[in-house]
Structure formats: C-alpha cells, structure tokens
PDB file of C-alpha atoms in Angstrom:
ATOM      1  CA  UNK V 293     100.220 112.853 101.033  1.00  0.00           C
ATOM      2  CA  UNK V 294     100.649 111.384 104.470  1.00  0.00           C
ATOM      3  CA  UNK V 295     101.521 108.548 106.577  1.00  0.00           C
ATOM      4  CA  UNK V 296      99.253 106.342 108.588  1.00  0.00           C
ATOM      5  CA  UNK V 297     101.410 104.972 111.140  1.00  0.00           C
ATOM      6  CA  UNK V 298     100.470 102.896 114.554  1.00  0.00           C
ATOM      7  CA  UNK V 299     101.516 100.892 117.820  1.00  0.00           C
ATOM      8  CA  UNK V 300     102.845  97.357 116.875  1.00  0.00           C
ATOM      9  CA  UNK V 301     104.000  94.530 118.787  1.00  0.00           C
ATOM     10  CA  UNK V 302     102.477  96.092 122.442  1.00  0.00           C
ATOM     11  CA  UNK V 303     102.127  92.441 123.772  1.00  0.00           C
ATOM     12  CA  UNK V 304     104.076  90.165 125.854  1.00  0.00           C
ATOM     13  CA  UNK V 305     104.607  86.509 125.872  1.00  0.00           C
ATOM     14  CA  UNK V 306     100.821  84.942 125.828  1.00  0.00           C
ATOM     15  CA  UNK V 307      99.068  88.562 126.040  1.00  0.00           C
ATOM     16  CA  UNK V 308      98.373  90.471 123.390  1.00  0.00           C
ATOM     17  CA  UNK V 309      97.364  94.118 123.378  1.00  0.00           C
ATOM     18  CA  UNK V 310      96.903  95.102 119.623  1.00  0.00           C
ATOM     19  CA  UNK V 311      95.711  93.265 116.345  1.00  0.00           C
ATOM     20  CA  UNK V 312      99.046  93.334 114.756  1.00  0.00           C
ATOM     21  CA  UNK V 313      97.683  91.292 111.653  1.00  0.00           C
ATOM     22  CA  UNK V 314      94.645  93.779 110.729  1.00  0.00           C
ATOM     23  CA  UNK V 315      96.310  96.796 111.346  1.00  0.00           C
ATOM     24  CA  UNK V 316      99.628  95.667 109.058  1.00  0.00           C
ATOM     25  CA  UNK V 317      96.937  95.538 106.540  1.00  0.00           C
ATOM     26  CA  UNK V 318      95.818  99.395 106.902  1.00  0.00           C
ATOM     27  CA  UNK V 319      99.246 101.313 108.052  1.00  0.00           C
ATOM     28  CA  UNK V 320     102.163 102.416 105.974  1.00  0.00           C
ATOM     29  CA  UNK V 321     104.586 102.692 108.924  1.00  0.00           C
ATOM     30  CA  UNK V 322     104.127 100.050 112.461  1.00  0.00           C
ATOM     31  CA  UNK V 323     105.896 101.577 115.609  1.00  0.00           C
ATOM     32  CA  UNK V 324     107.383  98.924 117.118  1.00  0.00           C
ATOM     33  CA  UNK V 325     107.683  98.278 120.647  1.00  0.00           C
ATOM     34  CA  UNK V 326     111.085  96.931 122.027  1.00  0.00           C
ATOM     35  CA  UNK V 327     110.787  95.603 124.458  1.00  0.00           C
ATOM     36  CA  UNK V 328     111.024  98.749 127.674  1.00  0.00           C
ATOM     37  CA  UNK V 329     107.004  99.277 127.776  1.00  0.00           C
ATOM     38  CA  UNK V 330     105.703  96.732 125.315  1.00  0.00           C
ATOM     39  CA  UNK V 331     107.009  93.433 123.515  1.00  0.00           C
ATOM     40  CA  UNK V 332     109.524  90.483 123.636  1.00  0.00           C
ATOM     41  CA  UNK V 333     111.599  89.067 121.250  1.00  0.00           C
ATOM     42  CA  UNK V 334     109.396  86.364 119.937  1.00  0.00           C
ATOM     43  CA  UNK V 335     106.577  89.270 119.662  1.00  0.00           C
ATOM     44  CA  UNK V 336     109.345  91.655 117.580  1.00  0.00           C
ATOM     45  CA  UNK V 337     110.674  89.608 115.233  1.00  0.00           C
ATOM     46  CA  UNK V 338     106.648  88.583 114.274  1.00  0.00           C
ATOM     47  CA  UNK V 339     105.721  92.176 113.974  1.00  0.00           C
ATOM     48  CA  UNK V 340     109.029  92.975 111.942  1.00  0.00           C
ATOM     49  CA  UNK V 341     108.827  89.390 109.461  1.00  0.00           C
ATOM     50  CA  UNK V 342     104.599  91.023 108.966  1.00  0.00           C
ATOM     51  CA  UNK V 343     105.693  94.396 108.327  1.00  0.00           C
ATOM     52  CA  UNK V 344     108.196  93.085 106.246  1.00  0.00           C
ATOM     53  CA  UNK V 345     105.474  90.889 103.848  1.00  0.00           C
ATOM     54  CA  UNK V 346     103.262  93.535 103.699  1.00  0.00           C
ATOM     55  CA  UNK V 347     106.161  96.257 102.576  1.00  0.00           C
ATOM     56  CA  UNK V 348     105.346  98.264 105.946  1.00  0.00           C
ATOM     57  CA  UNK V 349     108.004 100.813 107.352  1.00  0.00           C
ATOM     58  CA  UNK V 350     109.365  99.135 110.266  1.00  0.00           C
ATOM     59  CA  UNK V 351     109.735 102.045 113.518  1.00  0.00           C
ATOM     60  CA  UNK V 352     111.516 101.347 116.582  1.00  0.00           C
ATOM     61  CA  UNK V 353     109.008 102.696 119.771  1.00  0.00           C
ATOM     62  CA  UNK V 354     111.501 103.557 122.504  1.00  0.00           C
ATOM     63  CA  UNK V 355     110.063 104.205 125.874  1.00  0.00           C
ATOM     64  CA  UNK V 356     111.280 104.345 129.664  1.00  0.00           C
ATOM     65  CA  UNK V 357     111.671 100.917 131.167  1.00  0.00           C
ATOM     66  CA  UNK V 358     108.481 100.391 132.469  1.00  0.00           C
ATOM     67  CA  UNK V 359     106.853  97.371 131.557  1.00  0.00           C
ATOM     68  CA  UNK V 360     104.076  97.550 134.600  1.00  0.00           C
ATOM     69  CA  UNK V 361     103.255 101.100 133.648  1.00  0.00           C
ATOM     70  CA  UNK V 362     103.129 100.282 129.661  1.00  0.00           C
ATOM     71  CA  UNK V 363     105.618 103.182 129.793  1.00  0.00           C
ATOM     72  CA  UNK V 364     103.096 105.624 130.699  1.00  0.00           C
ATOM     73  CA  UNK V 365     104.326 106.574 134.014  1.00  0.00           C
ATOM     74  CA  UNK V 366     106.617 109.575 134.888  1.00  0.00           C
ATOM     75  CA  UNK V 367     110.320 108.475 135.010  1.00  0.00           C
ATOM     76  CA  UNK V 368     113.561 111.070 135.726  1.00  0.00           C
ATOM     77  CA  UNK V 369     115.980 108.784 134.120  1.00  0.00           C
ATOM     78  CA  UNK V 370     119.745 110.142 134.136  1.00  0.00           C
ATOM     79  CA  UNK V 371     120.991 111.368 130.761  1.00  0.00           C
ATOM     80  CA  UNK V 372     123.506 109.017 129.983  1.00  0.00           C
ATOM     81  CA  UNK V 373     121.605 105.952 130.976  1.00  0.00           C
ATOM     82  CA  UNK V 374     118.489 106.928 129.177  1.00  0.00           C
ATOM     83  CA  UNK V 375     120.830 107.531 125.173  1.00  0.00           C
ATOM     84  CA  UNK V 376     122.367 103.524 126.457  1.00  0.00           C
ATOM     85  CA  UNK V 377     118.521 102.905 126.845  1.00  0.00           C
ATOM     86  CA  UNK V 378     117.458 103.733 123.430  1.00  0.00           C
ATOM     87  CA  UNK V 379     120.280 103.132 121.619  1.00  0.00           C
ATOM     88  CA  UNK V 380     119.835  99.773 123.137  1.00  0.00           C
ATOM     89  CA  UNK V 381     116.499  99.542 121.976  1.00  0.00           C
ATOM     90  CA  UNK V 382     116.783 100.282 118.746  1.00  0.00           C
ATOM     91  CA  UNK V 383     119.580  97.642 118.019  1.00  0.00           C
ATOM     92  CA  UNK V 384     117.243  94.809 119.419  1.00  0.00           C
ATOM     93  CA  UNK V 385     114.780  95.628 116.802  1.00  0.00           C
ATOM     94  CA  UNK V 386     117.068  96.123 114.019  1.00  0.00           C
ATOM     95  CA  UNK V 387     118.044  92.509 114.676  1.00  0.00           C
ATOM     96  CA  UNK V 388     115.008  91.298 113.824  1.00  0.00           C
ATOM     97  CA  UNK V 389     114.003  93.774 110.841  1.00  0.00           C
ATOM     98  CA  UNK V 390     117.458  92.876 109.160  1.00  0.00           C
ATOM     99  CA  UNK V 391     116.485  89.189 109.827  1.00  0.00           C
ATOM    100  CA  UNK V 392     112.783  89.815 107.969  1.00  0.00           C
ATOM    101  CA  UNK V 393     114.914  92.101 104.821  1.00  0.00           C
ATOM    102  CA  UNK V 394     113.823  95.151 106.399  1.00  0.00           C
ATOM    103  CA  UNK V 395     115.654  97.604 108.690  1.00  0.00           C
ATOM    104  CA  UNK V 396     114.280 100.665 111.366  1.00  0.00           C
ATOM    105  CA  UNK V 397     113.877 103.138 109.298  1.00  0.00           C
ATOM    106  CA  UNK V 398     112.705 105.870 112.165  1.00  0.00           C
ATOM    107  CA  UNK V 399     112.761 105.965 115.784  1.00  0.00           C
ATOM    108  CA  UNK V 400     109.360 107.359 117.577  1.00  0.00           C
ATOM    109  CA  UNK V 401     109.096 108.054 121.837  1.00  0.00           C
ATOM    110  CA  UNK V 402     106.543 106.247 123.523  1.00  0.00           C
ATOM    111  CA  UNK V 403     103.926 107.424 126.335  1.00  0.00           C
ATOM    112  CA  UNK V 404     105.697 109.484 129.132  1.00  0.00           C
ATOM    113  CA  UNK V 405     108.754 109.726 127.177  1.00  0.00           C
ATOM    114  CA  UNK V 406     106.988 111.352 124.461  1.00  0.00           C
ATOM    115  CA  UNK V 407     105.212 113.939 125.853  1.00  0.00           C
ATOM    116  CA  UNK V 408     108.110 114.846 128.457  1.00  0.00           C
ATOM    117  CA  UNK V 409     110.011 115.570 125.416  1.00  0.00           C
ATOM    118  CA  UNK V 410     107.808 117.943 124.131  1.00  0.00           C
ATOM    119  CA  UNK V 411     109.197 120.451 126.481  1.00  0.00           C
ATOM    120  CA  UNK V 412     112.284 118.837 128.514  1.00  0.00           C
ATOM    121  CA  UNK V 413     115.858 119.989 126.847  1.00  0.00           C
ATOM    122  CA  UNK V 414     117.289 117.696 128.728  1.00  0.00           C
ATOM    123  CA  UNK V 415     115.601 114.464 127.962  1.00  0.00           C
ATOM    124  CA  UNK V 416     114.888 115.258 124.422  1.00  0.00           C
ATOM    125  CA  UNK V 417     118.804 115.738 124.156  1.00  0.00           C
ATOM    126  CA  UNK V 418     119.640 111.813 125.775  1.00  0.00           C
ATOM    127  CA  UNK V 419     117.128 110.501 123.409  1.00  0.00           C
ATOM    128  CA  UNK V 420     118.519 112.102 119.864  1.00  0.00           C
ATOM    129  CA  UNK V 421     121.962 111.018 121.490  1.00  0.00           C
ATOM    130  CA  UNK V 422     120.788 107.262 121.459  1.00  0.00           C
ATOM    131  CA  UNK V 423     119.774 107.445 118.089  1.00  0.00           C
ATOM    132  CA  UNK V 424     122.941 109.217 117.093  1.00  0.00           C
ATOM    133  CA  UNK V 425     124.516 106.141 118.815  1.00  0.00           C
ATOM    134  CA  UNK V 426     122.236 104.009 116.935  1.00  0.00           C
ATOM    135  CA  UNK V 427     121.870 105.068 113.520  1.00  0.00           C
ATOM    136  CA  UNK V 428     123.534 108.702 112.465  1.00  0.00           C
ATOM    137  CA  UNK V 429     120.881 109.150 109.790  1.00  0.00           C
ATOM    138  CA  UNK V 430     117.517 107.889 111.466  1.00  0.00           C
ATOM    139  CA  UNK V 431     114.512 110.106 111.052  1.00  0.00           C
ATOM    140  CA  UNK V 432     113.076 111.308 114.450  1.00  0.00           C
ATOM    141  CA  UNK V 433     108.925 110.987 114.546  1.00  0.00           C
ATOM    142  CA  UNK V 434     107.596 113.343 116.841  1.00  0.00           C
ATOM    143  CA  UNK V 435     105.054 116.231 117.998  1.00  0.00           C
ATOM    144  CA  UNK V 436     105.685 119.525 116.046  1.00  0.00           C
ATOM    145  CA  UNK V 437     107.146 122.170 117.749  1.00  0.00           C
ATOM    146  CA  UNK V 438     108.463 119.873 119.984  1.00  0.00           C
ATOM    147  CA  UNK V 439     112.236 119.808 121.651  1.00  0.00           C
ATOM    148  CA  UNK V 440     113.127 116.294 120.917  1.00  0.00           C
ATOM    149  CA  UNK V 441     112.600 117.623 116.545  1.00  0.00           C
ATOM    150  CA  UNK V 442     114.313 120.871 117.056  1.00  0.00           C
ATOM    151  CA  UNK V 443     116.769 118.696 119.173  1.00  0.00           C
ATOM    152  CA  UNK V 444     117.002 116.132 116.597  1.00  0.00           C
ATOM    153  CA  UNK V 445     117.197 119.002 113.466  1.00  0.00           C
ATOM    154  CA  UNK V 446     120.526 120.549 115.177  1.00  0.00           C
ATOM    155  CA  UNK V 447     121.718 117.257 115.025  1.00  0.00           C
ATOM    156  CA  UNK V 448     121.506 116.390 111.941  1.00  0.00           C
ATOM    157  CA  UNK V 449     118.707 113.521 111.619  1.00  0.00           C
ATOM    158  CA  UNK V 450     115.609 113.952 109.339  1.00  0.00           C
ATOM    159  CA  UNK V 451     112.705 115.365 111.789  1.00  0.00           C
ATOM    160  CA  UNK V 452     109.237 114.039 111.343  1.00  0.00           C
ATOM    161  CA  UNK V 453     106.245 115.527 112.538  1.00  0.00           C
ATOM    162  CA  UNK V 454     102.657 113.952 113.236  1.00  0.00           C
ATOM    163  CA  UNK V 455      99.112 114.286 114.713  1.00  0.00           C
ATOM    164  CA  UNK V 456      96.758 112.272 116.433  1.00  0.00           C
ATOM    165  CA  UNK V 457      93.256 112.284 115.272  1.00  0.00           C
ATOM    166  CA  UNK V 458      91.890 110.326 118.450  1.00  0.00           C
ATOM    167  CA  UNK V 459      93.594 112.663 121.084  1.00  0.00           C
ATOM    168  CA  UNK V 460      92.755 116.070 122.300  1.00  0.00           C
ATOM    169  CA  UNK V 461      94.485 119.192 121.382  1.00  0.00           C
ATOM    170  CA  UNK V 462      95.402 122.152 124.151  1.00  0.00           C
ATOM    171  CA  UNK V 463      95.585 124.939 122.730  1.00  0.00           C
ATOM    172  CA  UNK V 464      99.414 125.562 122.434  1.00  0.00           C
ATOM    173  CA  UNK V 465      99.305 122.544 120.430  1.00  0.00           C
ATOM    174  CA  UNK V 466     100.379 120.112 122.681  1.00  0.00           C
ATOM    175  CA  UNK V 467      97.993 116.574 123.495  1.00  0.00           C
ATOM    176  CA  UNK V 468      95.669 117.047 126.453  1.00  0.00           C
ATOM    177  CA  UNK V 469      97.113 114.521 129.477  1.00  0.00           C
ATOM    178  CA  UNK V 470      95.781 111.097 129.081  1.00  0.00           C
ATOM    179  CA  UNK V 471      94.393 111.675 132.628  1.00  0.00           C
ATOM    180  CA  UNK V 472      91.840 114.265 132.040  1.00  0.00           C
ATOM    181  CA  UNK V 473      88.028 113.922 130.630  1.00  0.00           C
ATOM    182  CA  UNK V 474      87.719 114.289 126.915  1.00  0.00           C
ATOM    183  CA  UNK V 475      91.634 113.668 126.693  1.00  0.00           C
ATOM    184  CA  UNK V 476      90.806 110.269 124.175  1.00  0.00           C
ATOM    185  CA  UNK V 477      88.108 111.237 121.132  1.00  0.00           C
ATOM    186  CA  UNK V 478      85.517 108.085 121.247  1.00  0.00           C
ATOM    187  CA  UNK V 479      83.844 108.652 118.395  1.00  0.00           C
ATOM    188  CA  UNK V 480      84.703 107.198 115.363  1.00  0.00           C
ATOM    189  CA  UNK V 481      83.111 109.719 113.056  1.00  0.00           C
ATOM    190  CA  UNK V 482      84.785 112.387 114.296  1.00  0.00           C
ATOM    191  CA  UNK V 483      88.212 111.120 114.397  1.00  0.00           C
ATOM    192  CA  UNK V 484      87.520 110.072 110.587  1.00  0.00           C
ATOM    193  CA  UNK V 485      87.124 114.149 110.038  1.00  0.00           C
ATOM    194  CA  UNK V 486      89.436 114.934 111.670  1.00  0.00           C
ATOM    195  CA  UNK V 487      91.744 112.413 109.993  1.00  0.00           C
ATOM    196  CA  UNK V 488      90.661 114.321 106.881  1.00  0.00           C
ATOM    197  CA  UNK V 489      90.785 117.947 108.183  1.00  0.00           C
ATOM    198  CA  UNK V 490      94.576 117.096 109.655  1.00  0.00           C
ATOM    199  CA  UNK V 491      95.538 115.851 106.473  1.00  0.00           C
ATOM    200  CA  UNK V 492      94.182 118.245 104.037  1.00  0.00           C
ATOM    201  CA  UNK V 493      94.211 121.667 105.612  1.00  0.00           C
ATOM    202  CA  UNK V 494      96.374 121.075 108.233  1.00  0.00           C
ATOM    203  CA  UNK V 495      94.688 122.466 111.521  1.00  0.00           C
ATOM    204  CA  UNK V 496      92.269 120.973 114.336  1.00  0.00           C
ATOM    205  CA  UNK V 497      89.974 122.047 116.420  1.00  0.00           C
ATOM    206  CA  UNK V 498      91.365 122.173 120.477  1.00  0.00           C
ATOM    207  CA  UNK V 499      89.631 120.758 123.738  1.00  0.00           C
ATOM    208  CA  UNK V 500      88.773 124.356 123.825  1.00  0.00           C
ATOM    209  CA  UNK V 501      87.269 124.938 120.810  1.00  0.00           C
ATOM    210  CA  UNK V 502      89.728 126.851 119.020  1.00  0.00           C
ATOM    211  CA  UNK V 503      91.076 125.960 115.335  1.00  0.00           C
ATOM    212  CA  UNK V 504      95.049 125.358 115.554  1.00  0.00           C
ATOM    213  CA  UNK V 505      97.821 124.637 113.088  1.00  0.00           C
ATOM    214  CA  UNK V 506      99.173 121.128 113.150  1.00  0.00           C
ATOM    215  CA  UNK V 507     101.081 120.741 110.338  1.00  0.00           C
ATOM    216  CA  UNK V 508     102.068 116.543 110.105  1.00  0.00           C
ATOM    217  CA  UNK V 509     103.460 114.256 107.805  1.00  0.00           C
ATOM    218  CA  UNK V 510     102.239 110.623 109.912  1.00  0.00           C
ATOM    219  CA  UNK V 511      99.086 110.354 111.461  1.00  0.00           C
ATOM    220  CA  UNK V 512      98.777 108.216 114.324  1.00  0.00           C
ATOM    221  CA  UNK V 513      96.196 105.558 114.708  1.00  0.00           C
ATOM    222  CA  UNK V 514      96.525 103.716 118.121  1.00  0.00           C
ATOM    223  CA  UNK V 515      95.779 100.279 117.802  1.00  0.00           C
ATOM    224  CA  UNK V 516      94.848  99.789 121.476  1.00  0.00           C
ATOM    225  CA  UNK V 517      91.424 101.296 121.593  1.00  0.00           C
ATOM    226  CA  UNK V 518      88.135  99.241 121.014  1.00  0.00           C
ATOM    227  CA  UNK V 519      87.354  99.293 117.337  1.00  0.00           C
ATOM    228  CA  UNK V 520      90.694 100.130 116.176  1.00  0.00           C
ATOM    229  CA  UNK V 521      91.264  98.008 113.522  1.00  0.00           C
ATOM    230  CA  UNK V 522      88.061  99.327 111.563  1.00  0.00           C
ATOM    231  CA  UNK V 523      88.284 102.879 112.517  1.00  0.00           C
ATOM    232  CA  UNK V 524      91.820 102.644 110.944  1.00  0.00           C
ATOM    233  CA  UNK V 525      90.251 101.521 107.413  1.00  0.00           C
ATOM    234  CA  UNK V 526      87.322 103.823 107.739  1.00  0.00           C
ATOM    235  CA  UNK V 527      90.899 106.217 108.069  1.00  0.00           C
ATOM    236  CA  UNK V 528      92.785 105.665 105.184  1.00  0.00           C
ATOM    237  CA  UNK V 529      89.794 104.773 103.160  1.00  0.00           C
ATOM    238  CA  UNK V 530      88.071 108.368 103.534  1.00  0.00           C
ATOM    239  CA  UNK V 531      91.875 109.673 103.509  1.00  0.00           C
ATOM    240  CA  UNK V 532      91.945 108.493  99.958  1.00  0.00           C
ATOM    241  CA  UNK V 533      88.418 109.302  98.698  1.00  0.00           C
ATOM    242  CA  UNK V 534      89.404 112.774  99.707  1.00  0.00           C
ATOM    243  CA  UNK V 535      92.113 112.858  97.463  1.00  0.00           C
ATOM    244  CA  UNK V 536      94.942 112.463  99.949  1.00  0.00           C
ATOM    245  CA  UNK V 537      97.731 109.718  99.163  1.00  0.00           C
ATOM    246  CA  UNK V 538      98.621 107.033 101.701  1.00  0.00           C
ATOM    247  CA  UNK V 539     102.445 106.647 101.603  1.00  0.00           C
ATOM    248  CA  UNK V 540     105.072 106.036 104.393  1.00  0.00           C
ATOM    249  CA  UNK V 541     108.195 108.964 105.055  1.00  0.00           C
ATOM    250  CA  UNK V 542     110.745 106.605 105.335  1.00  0.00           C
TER     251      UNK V 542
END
C-alpha cells in the first residue's frame, strides 16, 4: 500500500503553476502551498474545497518565505521566527480546509527547507516546534533517515516517510541537488518503474548506479513538470496493476 501525494495550489493570483483539477483526480494526499513559496488565499481555499470533493488528504506545504525564489533558495532563518513561520502557515490553511469539511491532516517542508532538514538539527528542530504549536498530533512527511522525522519521532508526532520517483538518488540516500545534470528523471517510463520498484521492493537505483533502500509510505509526484498530469495516472494506474493499493496515511 502507498500514498500518491503531490504539490497543490503552487500559483498566485492570475498565474498558475500546476493543474490542480487533473491531479486531484489521481493523488490520495495534495500538499498544499500556504502561501511562503506558493499560493494565496483565494488559490487555498480552491485547492482545499477540490480536495475536499474528491475525499483527498489535505497537507499543509510549509516553506521559507520566499515567494521570488518559489522557496527554493537557501535561507538561515532564526529558530524562533522560523516555528512562528510554520505554525503560521499551517493555521492559514486549516482555515480553509475546516471551511471545505476537511482539516490538515500532515505537514510536509518545501524546496530548501526540505532538504536543509535532512541534515540541519537545528532547523529540523524550529520546524517540528511549529507544528507542535500548530497541531500536537500532526504527522510529519519527510525524507527517511532524515533529522526533521527523527526530530519529529522524539517529539511525539506520527513520522512519515516518502520517495520521489522523478528525482535522483545519491548514494547515502539523500536527493541529488536540483542544480546538477541528471538531478530531475525526464523520462516517463522510467519514473513509472521506478514508481513500481519504490513501492514494491522498496529500493532504487542511485545517480551512481548503485541499488539503495528507500523504504516510503507517500510517493511524490510533482505536478510542475511537463506531462505531469498523465505521468501521474500512468503512476497509480501501473501502481495498481502491480498489485499495490493506492490509499492516503492520514
């Protein structure tokens, strides 16, 4: 069994980034961005009344505040401010899921913020603090073997681990930088297999070429690449001729 979850909502005002529609249509969970990298309130409460229609798990994306860099940039935000951050976050969207009958049901780090809590104590820390802050029993989506889930595990809150089938692995199991050549995988057959290989055994293959353990419960299928809307049911329909069950964590 696993989760096919993706980016939601990563417009703003007249500009739209991602066919929320579609891919509300294919997911089981829709990351929702709040505003800090991604979305506005008009573009939130849309995503969350969808999601809400379709029975999708509504997510709260929390990223830096960096709307020009889509949140992708490096930021060395202070502790404190960056727990007010996503605590802040958080509530906006659970406005709007509350108003649609839902609620967040899991909180998941966007872009720089993600991957700098992969390794950084620190930042990892502020970010299960905001959630605390938040929600006491929110689930925590994030890379395995990562800081922010062992952070999150002492804590207390339900840690969630996931894969990406259309990023590159290092070999130490951590996503190659978005930066570097071969970083994205292009080809929609292979992310299809890979969807399949991460879902059934468990492992993929690294930029590398070596065969590593990823063990996931959510798969991520971004929303923002060409295509994305019929790679994601080429996904979850090969997903589920393969035996494997479609269903969200939260």
């Amino acid at each position: 069994m696993i989760d096919l979850n993706a980016d939601l909502g990563e417009g703003f005002g007249r500009w739209r980034l991602t066919d929320d529609e579609q891919l509300l249509s294919v997911v089981t969970s829709a990351n929702v961005a709040c505003g800090f990298h991604a979305g506005d309130a008009v573009t939130m409460r849309r995503v969350c009344g969808l999601a809400a229609e379709r029975g999708v798990t509504i997510g709260a994306q929390v990223s830096y505040r960096d709307l020009a860099g889509f949140g992708r940039r490096a930021m060395d935000v202070p502790p404190a401010e960056l727990a007010a951050e996503v605590a802040y976050q958080i509530g906006a969207l659970e406005v709007f899921a509350r108003a649609a009958g839902a609620r967040v049901a899991y909180v998941k780090p966007h872009g720089a913020l993600y991957n700098r809590v992969v390794r950084d104590e620190e930042q990892a820390a502020a970010v299960v603090d905001g959630v605390l802050l938040a929600d006491a029993a929110l689930p925590v989506l994030g890379l395995p073997g990562s800081r922010l889930l062992a952070v999150a595990a002492a804590a207390g809150l339900p840690a969630v681990t996931e894969a990406f089938a259309d990023r590159a692995y290092a070999d130490d199991g951590t996503l190659v930088p978005r930066g570097r050549e071969g970083a994205v995988i292009t080809d929609p057959d292979a992310v299809v297999e890979r969807s399949v290989t991460l879902a059934r055994l468990g492992e993929v293959t690294s930029h590398a070429g070596a065969r590593i353990e990823v063990r996931a419960r959510s798969l991520c299928l971004h929303g923002d690449t060409p295509g994305a809307v019929e790679l994601a049911r080429r996904v979850r329909r090969r997903l589920e001729e393969s035996g494997v069950r479609v269903a969200a964590f939260a």
